């Protein structure tokens, strides 16, 4: 035994492998939040492409008015191409109808470029720049957090192999000491015991480090998921702004086309039909629910695997049993503490619900997030406890007990090691921002289009075009009543001006319209509509709201909720 210090204890087992050669699971692509973010990112990229193409369409259309017939057809083709692959909603579909209208009006729009304003191009450019500025840091932060999760996952695997190797060497040393302590001197025995003590201390230290790295990995995963959720919400908000901008530009485009007069009445009617089909609130609702799935989403978490759980290890059954019990005690302590944390957070949530004045929406969301994090931590600890309990039951010869994680814990192998994974249900929680009200949308539409010119010439309408001519003449009469003697440089009447200086003695009906849908007024100056109501139309405002009378009451109502009746119906009704 004199050469004990020079002896090398050989431990049977597989050859060590480089940590980089482990077969890694793709933990990033299996995350539901990452899939949501990638989907909305692709949609945002298509939206940027569409806005760029749309901005180029406006710019080139203004420059090619002298050769408009040829240029308009080319731009219409570009707009159709840009619209391919876009979300199937009423806003983008309306823009597809705009491209069709360009083809039909190629000959009549040779001078239309002088009427286009640069505000659409400027707003599109500003919106694209602002979106690019806000989206630029999103990819870097998601990639950085994703790398941290992947790196921690790899570190856990390497630490596990290292702990297993140290434990294997310690067990071999322990067996060597037990088998040779009766044939060695006291000095050699003391050396062996000292070496065994150091080996045990190293094993405990590595075990604790392995546990801490695993817990740190769970925190990194939660942080990464929260980052992906935050980035997803930012892109959703930017897409909502994009659709609102496109809808506003669409309405302005409609106003420009309306100013061309009687020669473009037929084309204008086609545009109005496309615009009336636009439902902004429905489009925003589709965008908010487009990538959200109601299916249960599960996430995989790497569990702690201990050397003592392996029935093929060199440890004796009694020592394995004692080691597992120690770890179960530690898990019981952690589970108890986490349960108390969850109970405290639930009491806080109950207090918030019973007393809303104690908190605000941000505090409630943060508290819900803390509860979700602690609930996940409790599930992971209980799953680990159940897995260790199964190993202990196997050692003691007891039957396996049923648990809610019985079917959720799975094994997967790389080249020389087996790992445990637990699949937990992780519902997607995306806070939906409230949709803008029709009142706020109406107030946001600021007309900057051309001034409508007034004419005193009376044209006898033909039977086929009577309704179109009457509509145009009515628009000109309302413009004359609003602007008075001011023609050049005047802006159309806005919502703030509606109802001023008007009395029922002054107003003259310019037609009738029929309500297509029910509408509930949101302001005192608006009318309540029921499907089928017949209204006297007094004025058409450029912002999409008309003024008229229903059952003795006057007020404003949305033009998209009514259908203007043809002139022939007016004549027959008055004759009767």
Short mmCIF file of N, CA, C and O in Angstrom, two decimals, residues 191-320:
data_model
loop_
_atom_site.label_atom_id
_atom_site.label_comp_id
_atom_site.label_asym_id
_atom_site.label_seq_id
_atom_site.Cartn_x
_atom_site.Cartn_y
_atom_site.Cartn_z
N UNK A 191 -4.71 8.89 4.60
CA UNK A 191 -4.61 9.50 3.27
C UNK A 191 -5.81 9.14 2.41
O UNK A 191 -6.37 9.99 1.69
N UNK A 192 -6.21 7.88 2.45
CA UNK A 192 -7.36 7.48 1.64
C UNK A 192 -8.64 8.18 2.10
O UNK A 192 -9.45 8.62 1.28
N UNK A 193 -8.78 8.29 3.43
CA UNK A 193 -9.97 8.96 3.93
C UNK A 193 -9.98 10.44 3.56
O UNK A 193 -11.03 11.01 3.22
N UNK A 194 -8.80 11.07 3.62
CA UNK A 194 -8.72 12.49 3.22
C UNK A 194 -9.09 12.66 1.75
O UNK A 194 -9.82 13.59 1.37
N UNK A 195 -8.55 11.77 0.93
CA UNK A 195 -8.87 11.85 -0.49
C UNK A 195 -10.35 11.58 -0.74
O UNK A 195 -11.00 12.24 -1.60
N UNK A 196 -10.94 10.66 0.01
CA UNK A 196 -12.36 10.35 -0.14
C UNK A 196 -13.22 11.54 0.30
O UNK A 196 -14.25 11.85 -0.33
N UNK A 197 -12.75 12.22 1.35
CA UNK A 197 -13.49 13.39 1.83
C UNK A 197 -13.48 14.51 0.79
O UNK A 197 -14.50 15.15 0.50
N UNK A 198 -12.30 14.77 0.20
CA UNK A 198 -12.21 15.79 -0.85
C UNK A 198 -13.09 15.44 -2.05
O UNK A 198 -13.73 16.31 -2.64
N UNK A 199 -13.10 14.15 -2.39
CA UNK A 199 -13.93 13.73 -3.52
C UNK A 199 -15.41 13.95 -3.23
O UNK A 199 -16.17 14.39 -4.09
N UNK A 200 -15.82 13.66 -1.99
CA UNK A 200 -17.23 13.86 -1.61
C UNK A 200 -17.58 15.34 -1.64
O UNK A 200 -18.66 15.74 -2.09
N UNK A 201 -16.64 16.20 -1.15
CA UNK A 201 -16.91 17.64 -1.18
C UNK A 201 -17.05 18.17 -2.60
O UNK A 201 -17.91 18.99 -2.90
N UNK A 202 -16.18 17.67 -3.48
CA UNK A 202 -16.27 18.08 -4.88
C UNK A 202 -17.58 17.63 -5.51
O UNK A 202 -18.21 18.37 -6.27
N UNK A 203 -18.01 16.44 -5.14
CA UNK A 203 -19.28 15.94 -5.68
C UNK A 203 -20.45 16.81 -5.23
O UNK A 203 -21.33 17.15 -6.03
N UNK A 204 -20.46 17.18 -3.95
CA UNK A 204 -21.55 18.02 -3.43
C UNK A 204 -21.53 19.39 -4.10
O UNK A 204 -22.57 19.94 -4.47
N UNK A 205 -20.32 19.93 -4.30
CA UNK A 205 -20.21 21.26 -4.92
C UNK A 205 -20.70 21.22 -6.36
O UNK A 205 -21.44 22.11 -6.81
N UNK A 206 -20.31 20.20 -7.09
CA UNK A 206 -20.77 20.08 -8.48
C UNK A 206 -22.27 19.83 -8.54
O UNK A 206 -22.96 20.34 -9.44
N UNK A 207 -22.79 19.06 -7.59
CA UNK A 207 -24.24 18.82 -7.56
C UNK A 207 -25.02 20.11 -7.35
O UNK A 207 -26.02 20.38 -8.03
N UNK A 208 -24.55 20.95 -6.44
CA UNK A 208 -25.23 22.22 -6.20
C UNK A 208 -25.13 23.15 -7.41
O UNK A 208 -26.10 23.84 -7.77
N UNK A 209 -23.96 23.14 -8.05
CA UNK A 209 -23.78 23.99 -9.23
C UNK A 209 -24.68 23.53 -10.38
O UNK A 209 -25.26 24.35 -11.10
N UNK A 210 -24.84 22.24 -10.51
CA UNK A 210 -25.70 21.70 -11.55
C UNK A 210 -27.16 22.10 -11.30
O UNK A 210 -27.89 22.50 -12.22
N UNK A 211 -27.58 22.03 -10.06
CA UNK A 211 -28.94 22.43 -9.72
C UNK A 211 -29.16 23.92 -9.99
O UNK A 211 -30.19 24.33 -10.53
N UNK A 212 -28.20 24.75 -9.62
CA UNK A 212 -28.34 26.20 -9.83
C UNK A 212 -28.40 26.54 -11.32
O UNK A 212 -29.16 27.43 -11.73
N UNK A 213 -27.58 25.87 -12.12
CA UNK A 213 -27.60 26.13 -13.56
C UNK A 213 -28.96 25.74 -14.15
O UNK A 213 -29.50 26.44 -15.02
N UNK A 214 -29.54 24.65 -13.66
CA UNK A 214 -30.85 24.25 -14.15
C UNK A 214 -31.91 25.28 -13.80
O UNK A 214 -32.75 25.64 -14.63
N UNK A 215 -31.88 25.79 -12.55
CA UNK A 215 -32.84 26.82 -12.16
C UNK A 215 -32.62 28.11 -12.97
O UNK A 215 -33.57 28.79 -13.36
N UNK A 216 -31.36 28.43 -13.21
CA UNK A 216 -31.07 29.62 -14.01
C UNK A 216 -31.59 29.47 -15.44
O UNK A 216 -32.06 30.42 -16.06
N UNK A 217 -31.54 28.27 -15.95
CA UNK A 217 -32.06 28.01 -17.29
C UNK A 217 -33.56 28.26 -17.38
O UNK A 217 -34.05 28.79 -18.37
N UNK A 218 -34.28 27.88 -16.32
CA UNK A 218 -35.72 28.15 -16.33
C UNK A 218 -36.00 29.64 -16.35
O UNK A 218 -36.91 30.11 -17.05
N UNK A 219 -35.23 30.40 -15.58
CA UNK A 219 -35.43 31.85 -15.58
C UNK A 219 -35.11 32.46 -16.94
O UNK A 219 -35.80 33.36 -17.41
N UNK A 220 -34.04 31.96 -17.57
CA UNK A 220 -33.69 32.46 -18.92
C UNK A 220 -34.81 32.16 -19.90
O UNK A 220 -35.12 32.99 -20.77
N UNK A 221 -35.38 30.95 -19.78
CA UNK A 221 -36.45 30.58 -20.71
C UNK A 221 -37.66 31.51 -20.53
O UNK A 221 -38.25 31.98 -21.51
N UNK A 222 -38.02 31.81 -19.29
CA UNK A 222 -39.14 32.72 -19.03
C UNK A 222 -38.86 34.12 -19.56
O UNK A 222 -39.72 34.77 -20.16
N UNK A 223 -37.63 34.60 -19.34
CA UNK A 223 -37.26 35.93 -19.84
C UNK A 223 -37.33 35.97 -21.35
O UNK A 223 -37.79 36.95 -21.94
N UNK A 224 -36.88 34.90 -21.99
CA UNK A 224 -36.90 34.85 -23.45
C UNK A 224 -38.34 34.83 -23.97
O UNK A 224 -38.67 35.53 -24.94
N UNK A 225 -39.21 34.05 -23.32
CA UNK A 225 -40.61 34.02 -23.75
C UNK A 225 -41.26 35.39 -23.58
O UNK A 225 -42.04 35.83 -24.44
N UNK A 226 -40.97 36.06 -22.46
CA UNK A 226 -41.54 37.40 -22.25
C UNK A 226 -41.03 38.38 -23.30
O UNK A 226 -41.76 39.25 -23.77
N UNK A 227 -39.75 38.24 -23.69
CA UNK A 227 -39.21 39.10 -24.73
C UNK A 227 -39.91 38.85 -26.07
O UNK A 227 -40.27 39.80 -26.78
N UNK A 228 -40.14 37.58 -26.40
CA UNK A 228 -40.82 37.26 -27.65
C UNK A 228 -42.25 37.80 -27.64
O UNK A 228 -42.74 38.33 -28.64
N UNK A 229 -42.93 37.70 -26.48
CA UNK A 229 -44.30 38.20 -26.38
C UNK A 229 -44.32 39.72 -26.56
O UNK A 229 -45.19 40.25 -27.24
N UNK A 230 -43.34 40.40 -25.92
CA UNK A 230 -43.30 41.86 -26.03
C UNK A 230 -43.03 42.29 -27.47
O UNK A 230 -43.68 43.22 -27.99
N UNK A 231 -42.10 41.63 -28.14
CA UNK A 231 -41.79 41.97 -29.53
C UNK A 231 -42.99 41.68 -30.44
O UNK A 231 -43.27 42.44 -31.38
N UNK A 232 -43.71 40.60 -30.16
CA UNK A 232 -44.89 40.27 -30.94
C UNK A 232 -45.94 41.38 -30.82
O UNK A 232 -46.55 41.79 -31.82
N UNK A 233 -46.15 41.87 -29.60
CA UNK A 233 -47.14 42.92 -29.39
C UNK A 233 -46.74 44.22 -30.09
O UNK A 233 -47.58 44.95 -30.60
N UNK A 234 -45.43 44.53 -30.10
CA UNK A 234 -44.97 45.73 -30.80
C UNK A 234 -45.26 45.63 -32.29
O UNK A 234 -45.78 46.57 -32.91
N UNK A 235 -44.96 44.48 -32.90
CA UNK A 235 -45.21 44.31 -34.34
C UNK A 235 -46.72 44.36 -34.63
O UNK A 235 -47.13 44.91 -35.66
N UNK A 236 -47.54 43.79 -33.73
CA UNK A 236 -48.99 43.86 -33.94
C UNK A 236 -49.47 45.31 -33.93
O UNK A 236 -50.31 45.70 -34.75
N UNK A 237 -48.95 46.10 -32.99
CA UNK A 237 -49.37 47.50 -32.92
C UNK A 237 -48.94 48.26 -34.17
O UNK A 237 -49.68 49.10 -34.69
N UNK A 238 -47.73 47.99 -34.67
CA UNK A 238 -47.27 48.65 -35.89
C UNK A 238 -48.13 48.27 -37.09
O UNK A 238 -48.41 49.11 -37.96
N UNK A 239 -48.55 46.99 -37.14
CA UNK A 239 -49.40 46.58 -38.24
C UNK A 239 -50.78 47.25 -38.17
O UNK A 239 -51.37 47.58 -39.19
N UNK A 240 -51.29 47.46 -36.96
CA UNK A 240 -52.56 48.18 -36.82
C UNK A 240 -52.42 49.61 -37.34
O UNK A 240 -53.29 50.13 -38.05
N UNK A 241 -51.31 50.26 -36.98
CA UNK A 241 -51.08 51.62 -37.48
C UNK A 241 -50.98 51.63 -39.00
O UNK A 241 -51.47 52.57 -39.65
N UNK A 242 -50.36 50.60 -39.56
CA UNK A 242 -50.22 50.54 -41.01
C UNK A 242 -51.58 50.44 -41.70
O UNK A 242 -51.86 51.15 -42.68
N UNK A 243 -52.46 49.58 -41.17
CA UNK A 243 -53.77 49.42 -41.79
C UNK A 243 -54.60 50.70 -41.66
O UNK A 243 -55.31 51.10 -42.59
N UNK A 244 -54.50 51.37 -40.49
CA UNK A 244 -55.22 52.64 -40.33
C UNK A 244 -54.72 53.67 -41.33
O UNK A 244 -55.51 54.42 -41.93
N UNK A 245 -53.40 53.74 -41.52
CA UNK A 245 -52.85 54.70 -42.48
C UNK A 245 -53.32 54.38 -43.89
O UNK A 245 -53.73 55.28 -44.64
N UNK A 246 -53.30 53.10 -44.27
CA UNK A 246 -53.74 52.73 -45.60
C UNK A 246 -55.23 53.02 -45.80
O UNK A 246 -55.65 53.42 -46.88
N UNK A 247 -56.00 52.83 -44.74
CA UNK A 247 -57.43 53.13 -44.85
C UNK A 247 -57.66 54.62 -45.03
O UNK A 247 -58.50 55.04 -45.83
N UNK A 248 -56.90 55.46 -44.29
CA UNK A 248 -57.03 56.91 -44.43
C UNK A 248 -56.61 57.36 -45.83
O UNK A 248 -57.27 58.20 -46.46
N UNK A 249 -55.51 56.81 -46.32
CA UNK A 249 -55.05 57.18 -47.66
C UNK A 249 -56.07 56.72 -48.70
O UNK A 249 -56.30 57.39 -49.71
N UNK A 250 -56.68 55.58 -48.44
CA UNK A 250 -57.70 55.07 -49.36
C UNK A 250 -58.87 56.05 -49.45
O UNK A 250 -59.39 56.31 -50.55
N UNK A 251 -59.29 56.60 -48.31
CA UNK A 251 -60.38 57.58 -48.33
C UNK A 251 -59.96 58.86 -49.05
O UNK A 251 -60.75 59.46 -49.80
N UNK A 252 -58.74 59.31 -48.87
CA UNK A 252 -58.26 60.51 -49.56
C UNK A 252 -58.19 60.27 -51.07
O UNK A 252 -58.50 61.15 -51.88
N UNK A 253 -57.75 59.07 -51.43
CA UNK A 253 -57.71 58.72 -52.84
C UNK A 253 -59.12 58.78 -53.43
O UNK A 253 -59.33 59.27 -54.56
N UNK A 254 -60.09 58.32 -52.67
CA UNK A 254 -61.48 58.37 -53.11
C UNK A 254 -61.92 59.81 -53.35
O UNK A 254 -62.62 60.11 -54.33
N UNK A 255 -61.51 60.73 -52.48
CA UNK A 255 -61.89 62.13 -52.63
C UNK A 255 -61.26 62.74 -53.87
O UNK A 255 -61.89 63.54 -54.57
N UNK A 256 -60.02 62.42 -54.15
CA UNK A 256 -59.37 62.92 -55.36
C UNK A 256 -60.11 62.46 -56.60
O UNK A 256 -60.34 63.25 -57.54
N UNK A 257 -60.50 61.22 -56.60
CA UNK A 257 -61.21 60.69 -57.77
C UNK A 257 -62.58 61.36 -57.91
O UNK A 257 -63.08 61.57 -59.03
N UNK A 258 -63.22 61.70 -56.76
CA UNK A 258 -64.53 62.32 -56.82
C UNK A 258 -64.48 63.70 -57.45
O UNK A 258 -65.49 64.18 -58.01
N UNK A 259 -63.32 64.38 -57.37
CA UNK A 259 -63.19 65.75 -57.88
C UNK A 259 -63.06 65.81 -59.40
O UNK A 259 -63.05 66.89 -59.98
N UNK A 260 -62.96 64.71 -60.08
CA UNK A 260 -62.77 64.73 -61.54
C UNK A 260 -64.06 65.10 -62.28
O UNK A 260 -64.02 65.49 -63.43
N UNK A 261 -65.23 64.96 -61.67
CA UNK A 261 -66.44 65.41 -62.33
C UNK A 261 -67.21 64.32 -63.04
O UNK A 261 -67.01 63.12 -62.83
N UNK A 262 -68.09 64.82 -63.94
CA UNK A 262 -69.04 63.92 -64.58
C UNK A 262 -68.38 62.92 -65.51
O UNK A 262 -68.87 61.79 -65.65
N UNK A 263 -67.27 63.29 -66.14
CA UNK A 263 -66.63 62.37 -67.09
C UNK A 263 -66.07 61.13 -66.41
O UNK A 263 -65.83 60.12 -67.06
N UNK A 264 -65.83 61.22 -65.10
CA UNK A 264 -65.28 60.07 -64.38
C UNK A 264 -66.29 59.48 -63.40
O UNK A 264 -65.91 58.77 -62.47
N UNK A 265 -67.57 59.79 -63.59
CA UNK A 265 -68.60 59.33 -62.64
C UNK A 265 -68.68 57.81 -62.57
O UNK A 265 -68.79 57.23 -61.49
N UNK A 266 -68.59 57.18 -63.71
CA UNK A 266 -68.70 55.72 -63.72
C UNK A 266 -67.53 55.09 -62.95
O UNK A 266 -67.74 54.17 -62.12
N UNK A 267 -66.32 55.59 -63.20
CA UNK A 267 -65.17 55.05 -62.45
C UNK A 267 -65.25 55.36 -60.97
O UNK A 267 -64.85 54.56 -60.13
N UNK A 268 -65.75 56.57 -60.64
CA UNK A 268 -65.89 56.95 -59.25
C UNK A 268 -66.85 56.03 -58.51
O UNK A 268 -66.62 55.68 -57.34
N UNK A 269 -67.92 55.62 -59.16
CA UNK A 269 -68.87 54.71 -58.54
C UNK A 269 -68.20 53.37 -58.19
O UNK A 269 -68.47 52.78 -57.14
N UNK A 270 -67.34 52.89 -59.06
CA UNK A 270 -66.62 51.65 -58.77
C UNK A 270 -65.72 51.80 -57.55
O UNK A 270 -65.62 50.89 -56.71
N UNK A 271 -65.07 52.96 -57.42
CA UNK A 271 -64.20 53.18 -56.27
C UNK A 271 -65.02 53.24 -54.99
O UNK A 271 -64.63 52.66 -53.96
N UNK A 272 -66.14 53.94 -55.03
CA UNK A 272 -67.00 54.04 -53.85
C UNK A 272 -67.47 52.67 -53.38
O UNK A 272 -67.52 52.40 -52.18
N UNK A 273 -67.80 51.83 -54.33
CA UNK A 273 -68.23 50.49 -53.95
C UNK A 273 -67.11 49.72 -53.24
O UNK A 273 -67.36 49.00 -52.27
N UNK A 274 -65.88 49.91 -53.73
CA UNK A 274 -64.75 49.23 -53.08
C UNK A 274 -64.49 49.79 -51.70
O UNK A 274 -64.22 49.05 -50.74
N UNK A 275 -64.59 51.13 -51.57
CA UNK A 275 -64.32 51.76 -50.28
C UNK A 275 -65.39 51.41 -49.27
O UNK A 275 -65.12 51.21 -48.09
N UNK A 276 -66.66 51.34 -49.71
CA UNK A 276 -67.74 51.03 -48.79
C UNK A 276 -67.63 49.62 -48.22
O UNK A 276 -68.20 49.33 -47.17
N UNK A 277 -66.91 48.76 -48.90
CA UNK A 277 -66.72 47.40 -48.39
C UNK A 277 -65.62 47.32 -47.35
O UNK A 277 -65.44 46.27 -46.73
N UNK A 278 -64.87 48.40 -47.18
CA UNK A 278 -63.79 48.40 -46.20
C UNK A 278 -64.38 48.46 -44.81
O UNK A 278 -65.17 49.35 -44.49
N UNK A 279 -64.02 47.50 -43.98
CA UNK A 279 -64.43 47.47 -42.58
C UNK A 279 -63.17 47.47 -41.73
O UNK A 279 -62.56 46.43 -41.48
N UNK A 280 -62.75 48.66 -41.30
CA UNK A 280 -61.49 48.80 -40.58
C UNK A 280 -61.50 48.02 -39.28
O UNK A 280 -60.52 47.34 -38.93
N UNK A 281 -62.61 48.09 -38.54
CA UNK A 281 -62.66 47.38 -37.27
C UNK A 281 -62.56 45.87 -37.47
O UNK A 281 -61.87 45.18 -36.70
N UNK A 282 -63.17 45.36 -38.51
CA UNK A 282 -63.08 43.93 -38.79
C UNK A 282 -61.67 43.56 -39.21
O UNK A 282 -61.16 42.51 -38.81
N UNK A 283 -61.02 44.42 -40.01
CA UNK A 283 -59.64 44.15 -40.42
C UNK A 283 -58.71 44.10 -39.23
O UNK A 283 -57.82 43.24 -39.14
N UNK A 284 -58.87 45.05 -38.30
CA UNK A 284 -58.02 45.05 -37.10
C UNK A 284 -58.30 43.82 -36.24
O UNK A 284 -57.38 43.25 -35.65
N UNK A 285 -59.55 43.40 -36.19
CA UNK A 285 -59.89 42.20 -35.43
C UNK A 285 -59.27 40.96 -36.07
O UNK A 285 -58.75 40.09 -35.36
N UNK A 286 -59.30 40.90 -37.41
CA UNK A 286 -58.66 39.77 -38.10
C UNK A 286 -57.18 39.76 -37.84
O UNK A 286 -56.56 38.71 -37.61
N UNK A 287 -56.55 40.94 -37.87
CA UNK A 287 -55.11 41.02 -37.62
C UNK A 287 -54.78 40.56 -36.21
O UNK A 287 -53.79 39.86 -36.00
N UNK A 288 -55.62 40.94 -35.24
CA UNK A 288 -55.34 40.57 -33.85
C UNK A 288 -55.50 39.07 -33.61
O UNK A 288 -54.83 38.51 -32.75
N UNK A 289 -56.38 38.42 -34.39
CA UNK A 289 -56.65 36.99 -34.16
C UNK A 289 -56.05 36.09 -35.23
O UNK A 289 -56.22 34.89 -35.18
N UNK A 290 -55.29 36.67 -36.16
CA UNK A 290 -54.83 35.91 -37.31
C UNK A 290 -53.87 34.80 -36.91
O UNK A 290 -53.95 33.69 -37.40
N UNK A 291 -52.93 35.10 -36.01
CA UNK A 291 -51.89 34.12 -35.68
C UNK A 291 -52.12 33.46 -34.32
O UNK A 291 -51.29 32.67 -33.88
N UNK A 292 -53.24 33.81 -33.67
CA UNK A 292 -53.52 33.21 -32.37
C UNK A 292 -54.25 31.90 -32.57
O UNK A 292 -55.25 31.82 -33.25
N UNK A 293 -53.75 30.85 -31.97
CA UNK A 293 -54.39 29.54 -32.05
C UNK A 293 -55.00 29.20 -30.70
O UNK A 293 -54.47 29.56 -29.65
N UNK A 294 -56.12 28.52 -30.74
CA UNK A 294 -56.80 28.12 -29.51
C UNK A 294 -56.34 26.74 -29.05
O UNK A 294 -56.81 26.25 -28.02
N UNK A 295 -55.45 26.11 -29.76
CA UNK A 295 -54.98 24.80 -29.36
C UNK A 295 -54.07 24.91 -28.13
O UNK A 295 -53.47 25.95 -27.87
N UNK A 296 -54.01 23.81 -27.37
CA UNK A 296 -53.12 23.79 -26.22
C UNK A 296 -51.67 23.78 -26.70
O UNK A 296 -51.28 22.95 -27.52
N UNK A 297 -50.89 24.67 -26.14
CA UNK A 297 -49.48 24.77 -26.50
C UNK A 297 -48.64 24.23 -25.35
O UNK A 297 -48.86 24.58 -24.18
N UNK A 298 -47.73 23.36 -25.69
CA UNK A 298 -46.87 22.75 -24.68
C UNK A 298 -45.43 23.19 -24.89
O UNK A 298 -45.01 23.45 -26.02
N UNK A 299 -44.73 23.29 -23.78
CA UNK A 299 -43.31 23.66 -23.81
C UNK A 299 -42.52 22.56 -23.12
O UNK A 299 -42.96 21.96 -22.14
N UNK A 300 -41.33 22.29 -23.64
CA UNK A 300 -40.47 21.25 -23.09
C UNK A 300 -39.40 21.90 -22.21
O UNK A 300 -38.76 22.87 -22.60
N UNK A 301 -39.22 21.32 -21.02
CA UNK A 301 -38.22 21.81 -20.08
C UNK A 301 -37.29 20.66 -19.71
O UNK A 301 -37.74 19.54 -19.45
N UNK A 302 -36.01 20.95 -19.70
CA UNK A 302 -35.01 19.95 -19.34
C UNK A 302 -35.01 19.78 -17.83
O UNK A 302 -34.86 20.75 -17.08
N UNK A 303 -35.17 18.54 -17.37
CA UNK A 303 -35.24 18.26 -15.94
C UNK A 303 -33.87 17.88 -15.39
O UNK A 303 -32.95 17.53 -16.14
N UNK A 304 -33.79 17.96 -14.08
CA UNK A 304 -32.55 17.55 -13.40
C UNK A 304 -32.49 16.03 -13.35
O UNK A 304 -33.43 15.37 -12.90
N UNK A 305 -31.40 15.46 -13.83
CA UNK A 305 -31.17 14.01 -13.77
C UNK A 305 -29.96 13.75 -12.88
O UNK A 305 -28.86 14.26 -13.14
N UNK A 306 -30.15 12.93 -11.84
CA UNK A 306 -29.08 12.66 -10.89
C UNK A 306 -28.47 11.28 -11.15
O UNK A 306 -29.13 10.37 -11.67
N UNK A 307 -27.23 11.18 -10.74
CA UNK A 307 -26.53 9.91 -10.90
C UNK A 307 -27.20 8.80 -10.10
O UNK A 307 -27.21 7.64 -10.50
N UNK A 308 -27.77 9.18 -8.95
CA UNK A 308 -28.38 8.19 -8.07
C UNK A 308 -29.61 7.53 -8.69
O UNK A 308 -30.02 6.45 -8.27
N UNK A 309 -30.23 8.17 -9.68
CA UNK A 309 -31.43 7.61 -10.30
C UNK A 309 -31.11 6.44 -11.22
O UNK A 309 -31.99 5.64 -11.53
N UNK A 310 -29.87 6.36 -11.68
CA UNK A 310 -29.49 5.32 -12.64
C UNK A 310 -29.30 4.01 -11.90
O UNK A 310 -28.42 3.88 -11.03
N UNK A 311 -30.12 3.04 -12.22
CA UNK A 311 -30.03 1.74 -11.55
C UNK A 311 -28.77 0.98 -11.95
O UNK A 311 -28.38 0.03 -11.27
N UNK A 312 -28.12 1.41 -13.02
CA UNK A 312 -26.89 0.74 -13.47
C UNK A 312 -25.64 1.37 -12.88
O UNK A 312 -24.53 1.03 -13.26
N UNK A 313 -25.80 2.33 -11.98
CA UNK A 313 -24.64 3.00 -11.40
C UNK A 313 -23.93 2.08 -10.40
O UNK A 313 -24.43 1.01 -10.03
N UNK A 314 -22.77 2.53 -9.94
CA UNK A 314 -21.96 1.73 -9.02
C UNK A 314 -22.36 1.90 -7.56
O UNK A 314 -21.81 1.23 -6.69
N UNK A 315 -23.29 2.80 -7.29
CA UNK A 315 -23.69 3.04 -5.90
C UNK A 315 -24.50 1.86 -5.35
O UNK A 315 -25.28 1.25 -6.07
N UNK A 316 -24.31 1.61 -4.05
CA UNK A 316 -25.12 0.61 -3.39
C UNK A 316 -26.55 1.13 -3.22
O UNK A 316 -26.79 2.33 -3.20
N UNK A 317 -27.49 0.20 -3.04
CA UNK A 317 -28.89 0.60 -2.95
C UNK A 317 -29.15 1.48 -1.75
O UNK A 317 -29.90 2.46 -1.82
N UNK A 318 -28.52 1.14 -0.60
CA UNK A 318 -28.75 1.95 0.60
C UNK A 318 -28.23 3.36 0.42
O UNK A 318 -28.89 4.34 0.80
N UNK A 319 -27.06 3.52 -0.19
CA UNK A 319 -26.50 4.85 -0.39
C UNK A 319 -27.30 5.62 -1.45
O UNK A 319 -27.50 6.84 -1.34
N UNK A 320 -27.76 4.91 -2.46
CA UNK A 320 -28.62 5.56 -3.44
C UNK A 320 -29.90 6.06 -2.78
O UNK A 320 -30.37 7.18 -3.05
#
